[in-house]
XYZ file of C-alpha atoms in Angstrom:
342
model
C 197.007 168.203 17.159
C 194.383 169.462 19.626
C 191.587 171.836 18.810
C 192.356 174.132 21.715
C 195.584 175.117 19.963
C 193.408 177.052 17.506
C 191.243 178.721 20.105
C 192.864 182.146 19.761
C 192.672 182.283 15.974
C 189.885 182.234 13.426
C 188.990 178.563 13.407
C 187.038 177.050 10.517
C 184.596 174.272 11.375
C 182.369 172.142 9.128
C 179.431 170.044 10.346
C 178.129 167.387 7.934
C 174.551 166.101 8.040
C 172.922 165.433 4.667
C 170.008 163.291 5.889
C 166.392 164.333 6.505
C 165.011 167.513 8.070
C 164.654 166.000 11.537
C 168.218 164.657 11.504
C 169.532 168.099 10.552
C 167.610 169.786 13.370
C 169.079 167.240 15.785
C 172.586 168.458 14.897
C 171.900 172.031 16.034
C 173.205 171.395 19.583
C 176.608 170.719 17.994
C 176.510 174.182 16.415
C 175.339 175.809 19.632
C 178.030 174.213 21.770
C 180.880 174.826 19.341
C 179.837 178.466 19.014
C 179.655 178.809 22.782
C 183.127 177.282 23.220
C 184.733 178.996 20.214
C 182.739 182.219 19.639
C 185.094 183.531 16.939
C 185.027 180.356 14.862
C 183.521 180.330 11.371
C 181.029 177.454 11.502
C 179.681 175.967 8.258
C 177.185 173.160 7.764
C 176.654 170.793 4.845
C 173.065 169.663 4.189
C 171.191 168.151 1.273
C 169.321 170.459 -1.074
C 166.006 171.540 0.411
C 167.134 171.639 4.039
C 169.174 174.835 3.713
C 166.045 176.893 4.475
C 166.371 175.857 8.129
C 169.339 178.196 8.457
C 168.239 181.362 6.663
C 169.576 184.401 8.553
C 171.100 182.152 11.216
C 172.885 184.450 13.702
C 176.246 182.720 13.869
C 176.367 180.194 11.052
C 178.933 181.286 8.458
C 178.019 179.272 5.351
C 175.563 176.582 4.319
C 176.975 174.096 1.822
C 174.381 172.227 -0.239
C 174.567 168.764 -1.770
C 172.087 168.173 -4.572
C 171.430 164.436 -4.343
C 168.670 164.285 -6.938
C 170.606 165.454 -10.003
C 174.180 164.407 -10.794
C 174.546 163.144 -7.237
C 178.130 161.876 -7.375
C 179.381 164.621 -9.674
C 178.063 167.119 -7.132
C 179.729 165.116 -4.358
C 183.106 165.500 -6.048
C 182.513 169.208 -6.493
C 181.763 169.469 -2.796
C 184.957 167.639 -1.918
C 186.979 170.084 -4.013
C 185.295 173.020 -2.295
C 185.797 171.530 1.165
C 189.467 170.819 0.501
C 189.957 174.435 -0.584
C 188.606 175.673 2.754
C 191.202 173.759 4.809
C 188.934 173.340 7.810
C 190.428 173.008 11.270
C 187.644 170.647 12.326
C 185.142 168.513 10.422
C 182.333 166.899 12.433
C 180.565 164.141 10.485
C 177.253 163.230 12.123
C 176.373 160.578 9.549
C 177.412 156.952 9.253
C 177.335 156.651 5.455
C 180.132 156.098 2.965
C 179.524 159.307 0.997
C 179.974 161.655 3.947
C 182.833 159.512 5.222
C 184.497 160.127 1.853
C 184.117 163.904 2.261
C 185.451 163.760 5.808
C 188.377 161.446 5.176
C 189.678 163.478 2.230
C 188.713 166.925 3.499
C 192.305 167.909 4.377
C 190.962 169.078 7.751
C 193.392 169.136 10.659
C 190.946 167.269 12.903
C 188.079 165.010 11.835
C 185.564 163.300 14.091
C 182.739 160.878 13.343
C 181.091 157.644 14.372
C 182.974 154.365 14.172
C 180.147 152.858 12.144
C 181.081 155.046 9.197
C 182.839 152.767 6.659
C 185.718 155.251 6.290
C 186.041 156.170 9.959
C 189.507 154.598 10.165
C 190.687 157.692 8.256
C 189.265 160.057 10.907
C 191.480 161.499 13.632
C 188.772 160.761 16.243
C 186.220 157.939 16.169
C 183.265 157.661 18.550
C 180.999 154.702 19.291
C 177.378 155.187 18.257
C 175.634 153.895 21.381
C 172.194 153.322 19.953
C 171.142 150.662 22.465
C 171.904 152.763 25.539
C 168.587 154.700 25.573
C 170.406 157.966 24.957
C 168.652 160.790 23.200
C 169.916 161.312 19.650
C 171.265 164.733 20.636
C 173.444 163.070 23.295
C 174.807 160.666 20.704
C 175.563 163.569 18.382
C 177.199 165.623 21.119
C 179.544 162.737 21.920
C 181.333 163.703 18.688
C 182.514 166.985 20.214
C 182.759 166.070 23.901
C 186.574 166.081 23.722
C 186.467 169.690 22.514
C 183.541 171.065 24.533
C 183.289 170.192 28.239
C 179.784 169.229 29.387
C 177.946 170.094 26.154
C 174.270 171.039 26.481
C 171.641 169.154 24.477
C 169.097 171.872 23.576
C 167.918 172.143 19.966
C 167.773 175.639 18.470
C 166.506 177.276 15.296
C 166.092 180.975 14.639
C 162.967 182.164 12.790
C 163.638 185.666 11.493
C 161.586 188.792 12.106
C 160.130 188.327 8.631
C 159.066 184.766 9.519
C 157.357 185.976 12.685
C 155.646 188.827 10.824
C 154.429 186.529 8.023
C 152.552 184.177 10.372
C 151.296 186.887 12.729
C 148.026 186.963 10.727
C 147.311 183.425 11.967
C 147.834 184.247 15.646
C 144.757 186.357 16.309
C 142.918 183.700 18.347
C 143.571 180.517 20.316
C 144.828 177.803 17.964
C 146.528 174.440 17.733
C 148.471 172.868 14.885
C 148.387 169.337 13.531
C 151.136 167.868 11.343
C 149.469 164.594 10.287
C 151.957 163.225 7.755
C 155.211 161.277 7.900
C 157.612 159.881 5.324
C 156.922 156.398 6.691
C 153.467 154.820 6.875
C 154.079 153.030 10.178
C 155.233 156.259 11.863
C 152.105 158.131 10.793
C 149.048 158.239 13.035
C 146.233 156.832 10.868
C 144.088 159.308 8.951
C 140.930 157.904 10.538
C 142.392 158.516 13.994
C 143.232 162.145 13.199
C 139.668 162.618 11.953
C 138.171 161.207 15.164
C 140.449 163.440 17.230
C 139.507 166.605 15.293
C 135.810 165.759 15.668
C 136.202 165.822 19.475
C 137.708 169.323 19.513
C 135.622 172.507 20.018
C 133.985 173.620 16.776
C 135.207 177.208 17.219
C 138.849 176.230 17.839
C 141.199 177.247 15.040
C 143.238 174.292 13.781
C 146.143 174.822 11.399
C 147.288 171.791 9.436
C 150.987 171.870 8.587
C 153.275 169.925 6.259
C 154.815 170.006 2.808
C 153.082 170.331 -0.549
C 152.698 166.562 -0.844
C 150.758 166.557 2.437
C 148.035 168.888 1.154
C 145.632 166.095 0.016
C 145.869 164.308 3.380
C 145.172 167.522 5.283
C 142.284 168.375 2.959
C 140.698 164.965 3.504
C 141.000 165.173 7.291
C 139.412 168.630 7.275
C 136.624 167.638 4.876
C 135.737 164.349 6.576
C 135.908 165.716 10.123
C 133.613 168.595 9.199
C 135.567 170.981 11.425
C 134.653 174.461 10.179
C 137.618 176.340 11.693
C 140.347 174.138 10.193
C 142.838 175.714 7.763
C 145.187 173.794 5.488
C 148.586 175.525 5.496
C 150.520 172.516 4.180
C 152.974 173.692 1.520
C 152.207 177.357 2.197
C 154.777 178.022 4.940
C 158.535 177.613 5.080
C 160.032 175.471 7.818
C 160.971 178.505 9.899
C 157.550 180.088 9.396
C 155.973 176.840 10.570
C 158.254 176.862 13.612
C 157.205 180.420 14.435
C 153.531 179.481 14.179
C 154.077 176.427 16.366
C 155.819 178.523 18.998
C 152.629 180.324 20.110
C 150.219 177.421 19.563
C 148.246 176.093 22.504
C 149.510 172.679 21.447
C 151.134 171.061 18.407
C 150.151 167.480 17.541
C 152.746 165.605 15.506
C 154.092 162.156 14.631
C 157.506 160.787 15.543
C 159.008 162.795 12.692
C 160.592 166.148 11.813
C 157.816 168.382 13.269
C 158.623 166.960 16.719
C 162.121 168.375 16.478
C 160.930 171.575 14.810
C 158.820 172.191 17.926
C 161.692 171.337 20.249
C 163.995 173.737 18.385
C 161.768 176.707 19.322
C 160.537 175.249 22.633
C 156.973 174.994 21.357
C 154.472 172.805 23.250
C 154.224 169.456 21.541
C 152.412 166.142 21.720
C 154.194 163.411 19.792
C 152.349 160.272 18.715
C 154.520 157.160 18.533
C 153.076 154.312 16.460
C 155.565 151.660 15.307
C 158.575 153.373 16.904
C 159.250 153.981 20.597
C 160.620 156.961 22.581
C 163.563 154.918 23.862
C 165.073 155.050 20.365
C 166.138 158.563 21.340
C 163.873 160.830 19.317
C 161.462 162.041 22.007
C 160.513 165.742 22.102
C 162.655 168.084 24.193
C 160.295 171.041 24.632
C 159.576 172.112 28.202
C 155.911 171.274 27.612
C 155.832 167.936 25.832
C 153.719 164.797 25.886
C 154.194 161.338 24.432
C 151.213 159.296 23.256
C 151.435 155.626 22.296
C 149.243 152.547 22.321
C 148.245 151.079 25.646
C 149.547 147.643 26.556
C 152.307 145.679 24.908
C 152.372 144.611 21.283
C 154.867 141.800 20.579
C 155.597 143.304 17.155
C 156.390 146.806 18.447
C 158.806 148.324 17.690
C 159.131 146.719 14.280
C 161.957 148.946 13.066
C 163.940 152.087 13.677
C 162.681 154.230 10.803
C 159.297 152.727 10.045
C 158.010 150.908 6.965
C 155.883 151.609 3.896
C 153.267 149.269 5.339
C 152.668 147.340 8.545
C 154.684 144.084 8.457
C 151.835 142.359 10.341
C 149.098 143.891 8.144
C 147.099 145.199 11.139
C 148.832 148.432 12.287
C 147.510 148.010 15.824
C 150.215 150.341 17.159
C 148.354 153.165 15.400
C 144.732 152.081 15.627
C 144.945 151.005 19.286
C 145.906 154.477 20.492
C 143.127 155.978 22.611
C 141.924 159.234 21.025
C 140.787 160.463 24.447
C 144.445 160.678 25.462
C 145.041 163.393 22.867
C 141.801 165.165 23.759
C 142.642 165.126 27.467
C 145.982 166.767 26.739
C 144.196 169.563 24.884
C 141.661 170.018 27.704
C 144.432 170.083 30.305
C 146.488 172.687 28.467
C 143.549 174.995 27.705
C 142.290 175.039 31.310
C 145.628 175.121 33.165
């Protein structure tokens, strides 16, 4: 049964992505393209608890289903399956390659299901797609391959929608020229070293406003960078803004400095200027920024140990972390100077 047979009726579509914030943002082109192709469809998304705030007051998203993985994980999974089966979706798009989401997809009772072949239960899906990780595709292109049979020539742009309230809340911080820095990452080897951030901040103008962004757990790191750098116009906003408020603040920044992590994609989703620092990972993995104004910074020269892994590690496998410490701070400073004078 083909999806176009349902084009004239009220289709029901579910997108599944219960991984991290960045992975969820990277699924937004699927939403955008399906909405563009089927404007009357009711599009739902399933995310893990905590990531639902990305879609508050989303203009065309119908429902956000939430999986609480921290408490009664598998009991909640079964509850989700029951709810999904009740909805009788016309299409389920599973962006993940894990058994749990394969279970939801395979037994969803949806008319059409699509997902990657690497999912252990993909043989139950109606459509299976190769996950071409080694082809230097951007992750959004890999994700869009899941709906290419339904949407001709899908477009890759990320998109989030900060509300008027989000814009109003951060307007108090937009009274002068500013940049933002998101210094933290879930993985040590994807995080630009603290000492490097400090050296960079010390080279910036003393009257430049710098907003440090992140979650509550990032507050101590931001505090230490601010204190040690001695930069008087730095403000720690980590844990004080929602994701969409952060995105709105980033949108009007002169530049946003981030790691190869979720803030990169948060910037891309509102077309904010962004400079992404790649330490142990490399842009060819497919997670480079997509903003119109974007820069990539990485260590000069080749390191035989880089990249050491796709997602990073808790510590450097070689115990030296040269991919972070060998990055030239002047590269970041030159980007700031270029963007403030151009």
